[in-house]
XYZ file of N, CA and C in Angstrom:
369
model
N 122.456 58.463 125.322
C 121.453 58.511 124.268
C 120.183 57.780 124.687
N 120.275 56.662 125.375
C 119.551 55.847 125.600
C 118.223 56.876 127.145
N 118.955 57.591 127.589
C 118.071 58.487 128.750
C 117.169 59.305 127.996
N 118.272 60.237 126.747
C 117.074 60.944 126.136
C 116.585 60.566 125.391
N 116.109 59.413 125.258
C 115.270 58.752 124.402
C 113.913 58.575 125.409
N 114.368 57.743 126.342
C 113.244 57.748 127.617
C 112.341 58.693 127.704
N 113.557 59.712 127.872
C 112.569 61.086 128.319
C 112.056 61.585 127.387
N 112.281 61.638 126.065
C 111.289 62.030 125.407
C 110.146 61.767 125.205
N 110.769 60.392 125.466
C 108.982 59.500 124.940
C 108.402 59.604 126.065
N 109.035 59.730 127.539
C 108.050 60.172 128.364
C 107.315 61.568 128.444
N 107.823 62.591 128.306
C 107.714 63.637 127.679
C 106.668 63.753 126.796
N 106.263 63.246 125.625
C 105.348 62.527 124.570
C 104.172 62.514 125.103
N 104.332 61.384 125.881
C 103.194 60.782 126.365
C 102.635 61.660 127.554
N 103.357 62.317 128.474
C 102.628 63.314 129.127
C 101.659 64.205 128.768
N 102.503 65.148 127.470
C 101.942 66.227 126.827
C 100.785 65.473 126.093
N 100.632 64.726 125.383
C 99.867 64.233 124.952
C 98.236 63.986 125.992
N 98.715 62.908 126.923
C 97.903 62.848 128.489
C 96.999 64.534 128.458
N 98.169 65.167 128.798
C 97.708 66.174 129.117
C 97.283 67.360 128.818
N 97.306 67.388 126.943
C 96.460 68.150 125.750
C 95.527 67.818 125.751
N 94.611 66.490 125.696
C 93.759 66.301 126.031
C 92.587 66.058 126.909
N 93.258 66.575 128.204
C 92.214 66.544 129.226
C 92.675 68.106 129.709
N 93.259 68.953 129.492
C 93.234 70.271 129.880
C 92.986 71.276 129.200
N 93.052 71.046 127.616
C 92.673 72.106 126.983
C 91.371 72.129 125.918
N 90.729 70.824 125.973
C 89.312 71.060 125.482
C 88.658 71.695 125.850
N 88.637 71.751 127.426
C 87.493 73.171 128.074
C 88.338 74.552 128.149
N 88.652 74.885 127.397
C 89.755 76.446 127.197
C 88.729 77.187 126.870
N 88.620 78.258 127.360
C 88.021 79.164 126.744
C 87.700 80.009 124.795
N 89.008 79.662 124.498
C 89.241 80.037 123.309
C 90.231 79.492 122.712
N 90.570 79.141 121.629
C 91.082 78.443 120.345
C 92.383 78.833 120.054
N 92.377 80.188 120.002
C 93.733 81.276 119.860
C 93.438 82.495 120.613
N 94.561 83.063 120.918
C 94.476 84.508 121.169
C 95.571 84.896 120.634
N 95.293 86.108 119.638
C 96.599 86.975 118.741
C 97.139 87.776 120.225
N 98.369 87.386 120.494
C 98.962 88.221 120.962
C 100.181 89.235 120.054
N 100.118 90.331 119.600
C 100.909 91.392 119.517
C 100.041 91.743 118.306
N 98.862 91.667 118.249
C 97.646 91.601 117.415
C 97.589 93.057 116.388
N 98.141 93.868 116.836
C 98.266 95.297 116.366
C 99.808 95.420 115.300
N 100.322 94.470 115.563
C 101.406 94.282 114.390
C 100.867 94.032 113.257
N 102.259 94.140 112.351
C 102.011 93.206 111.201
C 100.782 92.302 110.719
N 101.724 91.162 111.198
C 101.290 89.695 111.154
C 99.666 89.832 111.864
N 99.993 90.466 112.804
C 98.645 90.281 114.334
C 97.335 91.156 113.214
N 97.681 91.830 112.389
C 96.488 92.583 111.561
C 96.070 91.692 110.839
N 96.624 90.790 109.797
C 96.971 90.173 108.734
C 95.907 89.017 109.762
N 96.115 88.231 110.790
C 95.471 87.294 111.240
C 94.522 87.710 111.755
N 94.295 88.935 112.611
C 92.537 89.222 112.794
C 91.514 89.324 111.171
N 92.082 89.978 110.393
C 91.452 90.288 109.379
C 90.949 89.332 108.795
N 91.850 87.961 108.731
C 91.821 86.823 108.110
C 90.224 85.815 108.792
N 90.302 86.329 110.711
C 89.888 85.412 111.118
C 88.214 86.089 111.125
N 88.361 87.336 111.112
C 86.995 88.515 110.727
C 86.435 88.188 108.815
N 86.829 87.726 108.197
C 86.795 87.661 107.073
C 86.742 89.051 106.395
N 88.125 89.572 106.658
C 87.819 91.138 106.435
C 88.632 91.135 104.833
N 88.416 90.649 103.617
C 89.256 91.007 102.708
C 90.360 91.709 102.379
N 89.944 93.285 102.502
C 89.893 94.325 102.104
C 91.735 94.663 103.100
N 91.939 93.606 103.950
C 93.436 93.920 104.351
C 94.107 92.960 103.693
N 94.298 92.804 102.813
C 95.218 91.596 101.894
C 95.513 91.783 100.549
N 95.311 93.238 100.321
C 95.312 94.011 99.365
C 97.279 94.251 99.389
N 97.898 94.093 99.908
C 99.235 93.715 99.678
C 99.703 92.434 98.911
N 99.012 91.544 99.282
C 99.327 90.072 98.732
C 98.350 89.767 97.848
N 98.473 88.580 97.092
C 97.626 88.026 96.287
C 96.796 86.962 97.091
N 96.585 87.445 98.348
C 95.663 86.463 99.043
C 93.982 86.497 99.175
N 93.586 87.224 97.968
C 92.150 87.310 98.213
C 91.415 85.835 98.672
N 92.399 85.494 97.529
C 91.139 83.739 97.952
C 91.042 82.999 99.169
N 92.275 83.427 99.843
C 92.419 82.700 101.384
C 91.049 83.010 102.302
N 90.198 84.105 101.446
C 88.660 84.028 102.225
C 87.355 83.581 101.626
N 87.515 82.285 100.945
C 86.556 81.666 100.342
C 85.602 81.544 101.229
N 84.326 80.946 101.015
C 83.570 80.440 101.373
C 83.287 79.412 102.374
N 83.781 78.599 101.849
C 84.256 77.797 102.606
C 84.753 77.744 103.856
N 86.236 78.435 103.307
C 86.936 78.714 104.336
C 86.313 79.621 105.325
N 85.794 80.578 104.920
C 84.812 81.149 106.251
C 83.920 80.484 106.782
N 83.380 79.811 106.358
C 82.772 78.725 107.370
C 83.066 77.822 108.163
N 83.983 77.657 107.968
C 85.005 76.871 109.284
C 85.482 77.956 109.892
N 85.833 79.108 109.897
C 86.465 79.985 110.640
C 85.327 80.616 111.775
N 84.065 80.359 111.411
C 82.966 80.908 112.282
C 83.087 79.976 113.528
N 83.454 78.621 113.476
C 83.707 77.750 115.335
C 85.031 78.466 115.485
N 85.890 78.881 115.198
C 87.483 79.756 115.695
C 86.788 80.214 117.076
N 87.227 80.456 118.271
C 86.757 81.450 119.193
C 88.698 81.621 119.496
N 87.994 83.434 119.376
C 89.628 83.872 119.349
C 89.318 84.957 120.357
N 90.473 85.883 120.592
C 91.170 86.619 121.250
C 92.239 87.501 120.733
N 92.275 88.977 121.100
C 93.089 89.574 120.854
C 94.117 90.011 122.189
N 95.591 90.332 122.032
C 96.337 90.564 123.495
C 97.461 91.570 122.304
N 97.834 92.355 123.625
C 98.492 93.914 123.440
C 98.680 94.491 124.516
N 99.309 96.034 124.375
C 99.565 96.455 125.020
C 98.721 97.572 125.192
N 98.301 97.865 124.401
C 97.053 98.999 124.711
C 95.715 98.687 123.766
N 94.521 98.910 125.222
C 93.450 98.669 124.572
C 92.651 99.438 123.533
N 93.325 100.678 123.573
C 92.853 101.271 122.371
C 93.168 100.879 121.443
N 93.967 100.631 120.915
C 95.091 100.360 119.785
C 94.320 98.901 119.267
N 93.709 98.002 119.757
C 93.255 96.968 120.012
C 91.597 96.957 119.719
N 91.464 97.607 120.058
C 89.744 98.380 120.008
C 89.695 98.863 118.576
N 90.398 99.456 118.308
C 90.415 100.176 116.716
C 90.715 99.498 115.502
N 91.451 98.863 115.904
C 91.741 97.119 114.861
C 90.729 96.405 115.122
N 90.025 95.699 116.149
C 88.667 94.938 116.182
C 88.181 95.931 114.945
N 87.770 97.093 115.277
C 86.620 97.876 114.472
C 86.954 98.075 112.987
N 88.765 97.936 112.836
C 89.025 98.006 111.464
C 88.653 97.134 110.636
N 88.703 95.799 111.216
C 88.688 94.275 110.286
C 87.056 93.818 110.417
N 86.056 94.784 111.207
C 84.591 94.304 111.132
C 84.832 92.655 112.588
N 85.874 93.188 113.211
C 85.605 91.693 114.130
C 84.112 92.191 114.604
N 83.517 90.846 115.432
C 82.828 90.756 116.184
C 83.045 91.567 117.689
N 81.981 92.522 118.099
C 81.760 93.081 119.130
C 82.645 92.502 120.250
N 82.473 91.496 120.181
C 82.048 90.672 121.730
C 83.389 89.671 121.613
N 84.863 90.219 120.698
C 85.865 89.900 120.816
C 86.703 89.734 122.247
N 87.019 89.132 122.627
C 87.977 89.440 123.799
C 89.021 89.898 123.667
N 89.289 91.592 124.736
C 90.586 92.006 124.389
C 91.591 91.917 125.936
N 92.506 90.911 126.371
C 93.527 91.426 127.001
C 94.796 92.097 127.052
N 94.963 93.194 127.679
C 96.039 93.717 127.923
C 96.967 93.257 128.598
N 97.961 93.417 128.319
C 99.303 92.951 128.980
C 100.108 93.948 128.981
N 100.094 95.086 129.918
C 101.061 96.312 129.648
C 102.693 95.862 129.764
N 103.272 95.026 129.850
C 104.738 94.836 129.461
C 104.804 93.237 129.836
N 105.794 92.603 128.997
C 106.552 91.132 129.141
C 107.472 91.145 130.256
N 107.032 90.992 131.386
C 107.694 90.894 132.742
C 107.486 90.420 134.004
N 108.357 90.199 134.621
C 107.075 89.017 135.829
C 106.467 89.765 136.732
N 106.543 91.480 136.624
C 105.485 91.799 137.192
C 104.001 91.733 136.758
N 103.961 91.081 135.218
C 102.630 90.752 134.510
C 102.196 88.925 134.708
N 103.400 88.760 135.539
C 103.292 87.573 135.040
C 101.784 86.721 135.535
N 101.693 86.848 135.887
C 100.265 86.308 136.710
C 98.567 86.729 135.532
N 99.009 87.814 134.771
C 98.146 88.312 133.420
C 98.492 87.489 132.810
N 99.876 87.276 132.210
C 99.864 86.039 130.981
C 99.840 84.784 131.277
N 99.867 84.553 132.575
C 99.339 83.030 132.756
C 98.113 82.786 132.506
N 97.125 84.130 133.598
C 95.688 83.954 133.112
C 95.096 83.902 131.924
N 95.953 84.765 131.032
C 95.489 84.668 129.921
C 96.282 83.251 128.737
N 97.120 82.386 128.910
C 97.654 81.390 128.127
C 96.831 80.453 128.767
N 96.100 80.333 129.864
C 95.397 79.381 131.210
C 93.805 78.925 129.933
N 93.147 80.293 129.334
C 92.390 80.428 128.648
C 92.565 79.931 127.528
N 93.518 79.065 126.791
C 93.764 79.264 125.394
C 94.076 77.660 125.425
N 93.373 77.003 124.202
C 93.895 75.621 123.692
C 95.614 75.288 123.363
């Protein structure tokens, strides 16, 4: 008990160390990966201030004013498997043009070197 205690707290203190000196200069904040789902619609829309997809839930208010104004420093990202599919959702929710879209054509280590580059980018 007494080892994994150590190691956690060393553990701790690494990640910690090392959240803060590697991921302030990230390129971006989030990136939705499987962005064309469900959920992945539901959170572009949210982060576009697109209302008009929340028409399932009683979540209109989750796009106050406010709250969109803090959501304008967000710098996000969308990831999928096809860029069309990806392209057409940007355009559904009114994202911004100048969204970033990566593809990842399958979860496998022949991609693997794509999803590093692309998690490499992300806070």
């Amino acid at each position: 008990l007494k080892n994994t205690k150590n190691k956690h707290t060393r553990l701790k203190n690494m990640n910690s160390n090392n959240s803060n000196n590697n991921t302030q200069n990230r390129e971006f904040d989030l990136i939705i990966w499987g962005a064309t789902g469900f959920t992945g619609k539901l959170a572009c829309a949210y982060l576009s201030n697109d209302r008009s997809k929340f028409y399932s839930y009683n979540l209109q208010n989750v796009c106050t004013s406010q709250n969109k104004k803090d959501r304008r420093t967000i710098k996000w990202a969308v990831a999928g498997r096809s860029k069309s599919k990806l392209s057409s959702l940007l355009s559904s929710v009114s994202a911004p043009s100048s969204t970033p879209i990566f593809v990842i054509p399958s979860i496998d280590d022949a991609n693997k070197p794509l999803i590093d580059d692309m998690v490499s980018k992300t806070k």
